[in-house]
């Protein structure tokens, strides 16, 4: 089995080493989600048509992930554990209003983040590294790169306003 595919610049070993490094860090940090993600990407990389598959996953993967998370969130409604009365009672407490406000804020930050990542793909590496550090060493969850990019976008916009 050949692990390195020839490219225009010669054999690219760097991506393999980077992914294996992430797998090792995930293993040492005992982070099952990141272990699975790294293994899946490494397996996909071995497939003959991965260079056609990667752009599709890169472009649509976030939508698939958001859809899967949305399905997970809707399951308590489907099972009857959460109903209309729960929604109404949420609006009767400060905690409920804070939760609604945070949901709105996160959706707006995520919107900005997706746009920012599209316009500045070089930021992706730093965001991924920050996410890996947060997941492996701080017991975080890898749900934050898009939100993080939205926060980064807002901070960058604020700094640009102050610089002018």
mmCIF file of C-alpha atoms in Angstrom:
data_model
loop_
_atom_site.group_PDB
_atom_site.id
_atom_site.type_symbol
_atom_site.label_atom_id
_atom_site.label_comp_id
_atom_site.label_asym_id
_atom_site.label_seq_id
_atom_site.Cartn_x
_atom_site.Cartn_y
_atom_site.Cartn_z
ATOM 1 C CA UNK A 1 0.000 0.000 0.000
ATOM 2 C CA UNK A 2 1.390 3.416 -0.969
ATOM 3 C CA UNK A 3 0.745 6.102 1.633
ATOM 4 C CA UNK A 4 2.064 8.998 -0.396
ATOM 5 C CA UNK A 5 0.577 10.150 -3.657
ATOM 6 C CA UNK A 6 2.707 11.990 -6.173
ATOM 7 C CA UNK A 7 1.740 15.608 -6.747
ATOM 8 C CA UNK A 8 2.993 18.496 -8.820
ATOM 9 C CA UNK A 9 5.529 19.325 -6.102
ATOM 10 C CA UNK A 10 6.722 15.738 -5.583
ATOM 11 C CA UNK A 11 5.496 13.281 -2.976
ATOM 12 C CA UNK A 12 3.411 15.001 -0.292
ATOM 13 C CA UNK A 13 4.178 13.415 3.030
ATOM 14 C CA UNK A 14 3.334 16.456 5.126
ATOM 15 C CA UNK A 15 -0.435 15.913 5.169
ATOM 16 C CA UNK A 16 0.031 12.295 6.284
ATOM 17 C CA UNK A 17 2.376 13.302 9.084
ATOM 18 C CA UNK A 18 0.060 16.116 10.171
ATOM 19 C CA UNK A 19 -2.968 13.803 10.284
ATOM 20 C CA UNK A 20 -1.025 11.074 12.097
ATOM 21 C CA UNK A 21 0.214 13.711 14.553
ATOM 22 C CA UNK A 22 -3.374 14.774 15.199
ATOM 23 C CA UNK A 23 -4.313 11.116 15.684
ATOM 24 C CA UNK A 24 -1.499 10.644 18.216
ATOM 25 C CA UNK A 25 -2.502 13.790 20.124
ATOM 26 C CA UNK A 26 -6.139 12.652 20.094
ATOM 27 C CA UNK A 27 -5.106 9.224 21.343
ATOM 28 C CA UNK A 28 -2.950 10.682 24.121
ATOM 29 C CA UNK A 29 -5.782 13.042 25.039
ATOM 30 C CA UNK A 30 -8.245 10.122 24.927
ATOM 31 C CA UNK A 31 -10.597 12.066 22.664
ATOM 32 C CA UNK A 32 -12.739 9.501 20.867
ATOM 33 C CA UNK A 33 -14.391 11.964 18.454
ATOM 34 C CA UNK A 34 -11.081 13.308 17.197
ATOM 35 C CA UNK A 35 -9.628 9.788 16.982
ATOM 36 C CA UNK A 36 -12.557 8.689 14.815
ATOM 37 C CA UNK A 37 -12.331 11.832 12.663
ATOM 38 C CA UNK A 38 -8.595 11.427 12.073
ATOM 39 C CA UNK A 39 -8.936 7.712 11.272
ATOM 40 C CA UNK A 40 -11.814 8.364 8.853
ATOM 41 C CA UNK A 41 -9.838 11.082 7.043
ATOM 42 C CA UNK A 42 -6.765 8.856 6.866
ATOM 43 C CA UNK A 43 -8.874 6.013 5.439
ATOM 44 C CA UNK A 44 -10.513 8.380 2.950
ATOM 45 C CA UNK A 45 -7.061 9.596 1.940
ATOM 46 C CA UNK A 46 -6.099 6.022 0.992
ATOM 47 C CA UNK A 47 -9.115 5.644 -1.324
ATOM 48 C CA UNK A 48 -8.333 6.004 -5.044
ATOM 49 C CA UNK A 49 -10.770 8.858 -5.679
ATOM 50 C CA UNK A 50 -10.241 10.784 -2.449
ATOM 51 C CA UNK A 51 -9.137 13.892 -4.360
ATOM 52 C CA UNK A 52 -12.661 14.061 -5.810
ATOM 53 C CA UNK A 53 -14.318 13.169 -2.513
ATOM 54 C CA UNK A 54 -12.482 15.676 -0.302
ATOM 55 C CA UNK A 55 -13.835 18.823 -2.010
ATOM 56 C CA UNK A 56 -17.391 17.492 -1.671
ATOM 57 C CA UNK A 57 -16.924 16.731 2.028
ATOM 58 C CA UNK A 58 -15.154 20.041 2.590
ATOM 59 C CA UNK A 59 -17.947 21.957 0.889
ATOM 60 C CA UNK A 60 -20.951 20.045 2.284
ATOM 61 C CA UNK A 61 -19.581 18.534 5.513
ATOM 62 C CA UNK A 62 -20.570 21.449 7.720
ATOM 63 C CA UNK A 63 -24.131 21.289 6.374
ATOM 64 C CA UNK A 64 -24.221 17.535 7.013
ATOM 65 C CA UNK A 65 -22.884 18.075 10.527
ATOM 66 C CA UNK A 66 -25.387 20.808 11.304
ATOM 67 C CA UNK A 67 -28.157 18.564 9.978
ATOM 68 C CA UNK A 68 -27.015 15.694 12.192
ATOM 69 C CA UNK A 69 -26.813 17.987 15.239
ATOM 70 C CA UNK A 70 -30.286 19.364 14.415
ATOM 71 C CA UNK A 71 -31.675 15.826 14.228
ATOM 72 C CA UNK A 72 -30.105 15.077 17.624
ATOM 73 C CA UNK A 73 -31.634 18.205 19.128
ATOM 74 C CA UNK A 74 -35.096 17.338 17.754
ATOM 75 C CA UNK A 75 -35.124 13.766 19.134
ATOM 76 C CA UNK A 76 -36.387 14.834 22.615
ATOM 77 C CA UNK A 77 -39.339 16.517 20.867
ATOM 78 C CA UNK A 78 -40.027 13.373 18.845
ATOM 79 C CA UNK A 79 -39.911 11.188 21.963
ATOM 80 C CA UNK A 80 -42.182 13.524 23.888
ATOM 81 C CA UNK A 81 -39.604 14.403 26.546
ATOM 82 C CA UNK A 82 -39.829 18.060 25.466
ATOM 83 C CA UNK A 83 -43.099 19.717 24.491
ATOM 84 C CA UNK A 84 -44.754 23.065 23.868
ATOM 85 C CA UNK A 85 -45.213 23.675 27.605
ATOM 86 C CA UNK A 86 -41.440 23.349 28.089
ATOM 87 C CA UNK A 87 -40.924 26.011 25.431
ATOM 88 C CA UNK A 88 -43.479 28.311 27.056
ATOM 89 C CA UNK A 89 -41.946 27.855 30.502
ATOM 90 C CA UNK A 90 -38.498 28.654 29.077
ATOM 91 C CA UNK A 91 -39.770 32.129 28.229
ATOM 92 C CA UNK A 92 -40.920 32.610 31.822
ATOM 93 C CA UNK A 93 -37.421 32.624 33.303
ATOM 94 C CA UNK A 94 -34.270 34.708 32.880
ATOM 95 C CA UNK A 95 -32.352 31.501 32.104
ATOM 96 C CA UNK A 96 -34.707 30.790 29.195
ATOM 97 C CA UNK A 97 -34.281 34.300 27.782
ATOM 98 C CA UNK A 98 -30.499 34.082 28.143
ATOM 99 C CA UNK A 99 -30.562 30.719 26.343
ATOM 100 C CA UNK A 100 -32.632 32.178 23.492
ATOM 101 C CA UNK A 101 -30.272 35.175 23.220
ATOM 102 C CA UNK A 102 -27.236 32.892 23.189
ATOM 103 C CA UNK A 103 -28.838 30.719 20.503
ATOM 104 C CA UNK A 104 -29.382 33.818 18.361
ATOM 105 C CA UNK A 105 -25.824 35.040 19.012
ATOM 106 C CA UNK A 106 -24.268 31.682 18.132
ATOM 107 C CA UNK A 107 -26.270 31.437 14.905
ATOM 108 C CA UNK A 108 -25.155 34.938 13.889
ATOM 109 C CA UNK A 109 -21.525 34.213 14.783
ATOM 110 C CA UNK A 110 -21.676 30.941 12.856
ATOM 111 C CA UNK A 111 -23.029 32.777 9.812
ATOM 112 C CA UNK A 112 -20.138 35.245 9.967
ATOM 113 C CA UNK A 113 -17.723 32.377 10.587
ATOM 114 C CA UNK A 114 -18.710 30.435 7.485
ATOM 115 C CA UNK A 115 -18.254 33.541 5.365
ATOM 116 C CA UNK A 116 -14.935 34.337 7.022
ATOM 117 C CA UNK A 117 -13.595 30.825 6.452
ATOM 118 C CA UNK A 118 -14.613 31.014 2.799
ATOM 119 C CA UNK A 119 -12.881 34.366 2.358
ATOM 120 C CA UNK A 120 -9.805 33.508 4.474
ATOM 121 C CA UNK A 121 -9.087 29.774 4.230
ATOM 122 C CA UNK A 122 -5.597 30.285 5.710
ATOM 123 C CA UNK A 123 -7.266 30.963 9.070
ATOM 124 C CA UNK A 124 -8.648 27.425 9.045
ATOM 125 C CA UNK A 125 -5.329 25.902 10.167
ATOM 126 C CA UNK A 126 -5.149 28.158 13.236
ATOM 127 C CA UNK A 127 -8.798 27.524 14.099
ATOM 128 C CA UNK A 128 -8.360 23.774 13.718
ATOM 129 C CA UNK A 129 -5.263 23.863 15.929
ATOM 130 C CA UNK A 130 -7.140 25.875 18.562
ATOM 131 C CA UNK A 131 -10.021 23.426 18.391
ATOM 132 C CA UNK A 132 -7.688 20.443 18.749
ATOM 133 C CA UNK A 133 -5.997 22.035 21.764
ATOM 134 C CA UNK A 134 -9.375 22.792 23.326
ATOM 135 C CA UNK A 135 -10.723 19.302 22.640
ATOM 136 C CA UNK A 136 -7.698 17.266 23.661
ATOM 137 C CA UNK A 137 -6.213 19.249 26.523
ATOM 138 C CA UNK A 138 -9.227 21.081 27.939
ATOM 139 C CA UNK A 139 -11.937 18.442 27.473
ATOM 140 C CA UNK A 140 -13.832 20.640 25.023
ATOM 141 C CA UNK A 141 -16.039 19.521 22.159
ATOM 142 C CA UNK A 142 -15.137 20.058 18.514
ATOM 143 C CA UNK A 143 -18.274 21.996 17.746
ATOM 144 C CA UNK A 144 -16.607 25.359 17.814
ATOM 145 C CA UNK A 145 -14.500 26.050 14.695
ATOM 146 C CA UNK A 146 -17.296 27.866 12.891
ATOM 147 C CA UNK A 147 -18.322 29.818 15.969
ATOM 148 C CA UNK A 148 -14.644 30.518 16.645
ATOM 149 C CA UNK A 149 -14.232 31.841 13.111
ATOM 150 C CA UNK A 150 -17.264 34.065 13.641
ATOM 151 C CA UNK A 151 -15.767 35.445 16.847
ATOM 152 C CA UNK A 152 -12.431 35.913 15.061
ATOM 153 C CA UNK A 153 -14.225 37.738 12.249
ATOM 154 C CA UNK A 154 -15.958 40.104 14.685
ATOM 155 C CA UNK A 155 -12.703 40.803 16.574
ATOM 156 C CA UNK A 156 -10.826 41.417 13.322
ATOM 157 C CA UNK A 157 -13.565 43.761 12.139
ATOM 158 C CA UNK A 158 -13.447 45.656 15.443
ATOM 159 C CA UNK A 159 -9.661 45.963 15.292
ATOM 160 C CA UNK A 160 -9.816 47.234 11.730
ATOM 161 C CA UNK A 161 -12.346 49.880 12.765
ATOM 162 C CA UNK A 162 -10.098 51.033 15.615
ATOM 163 C CA UNK A 163 -6.980 51.039 13.419
ATOM 164 C CA UNK A 164 -8.595 53.348 10.831
#
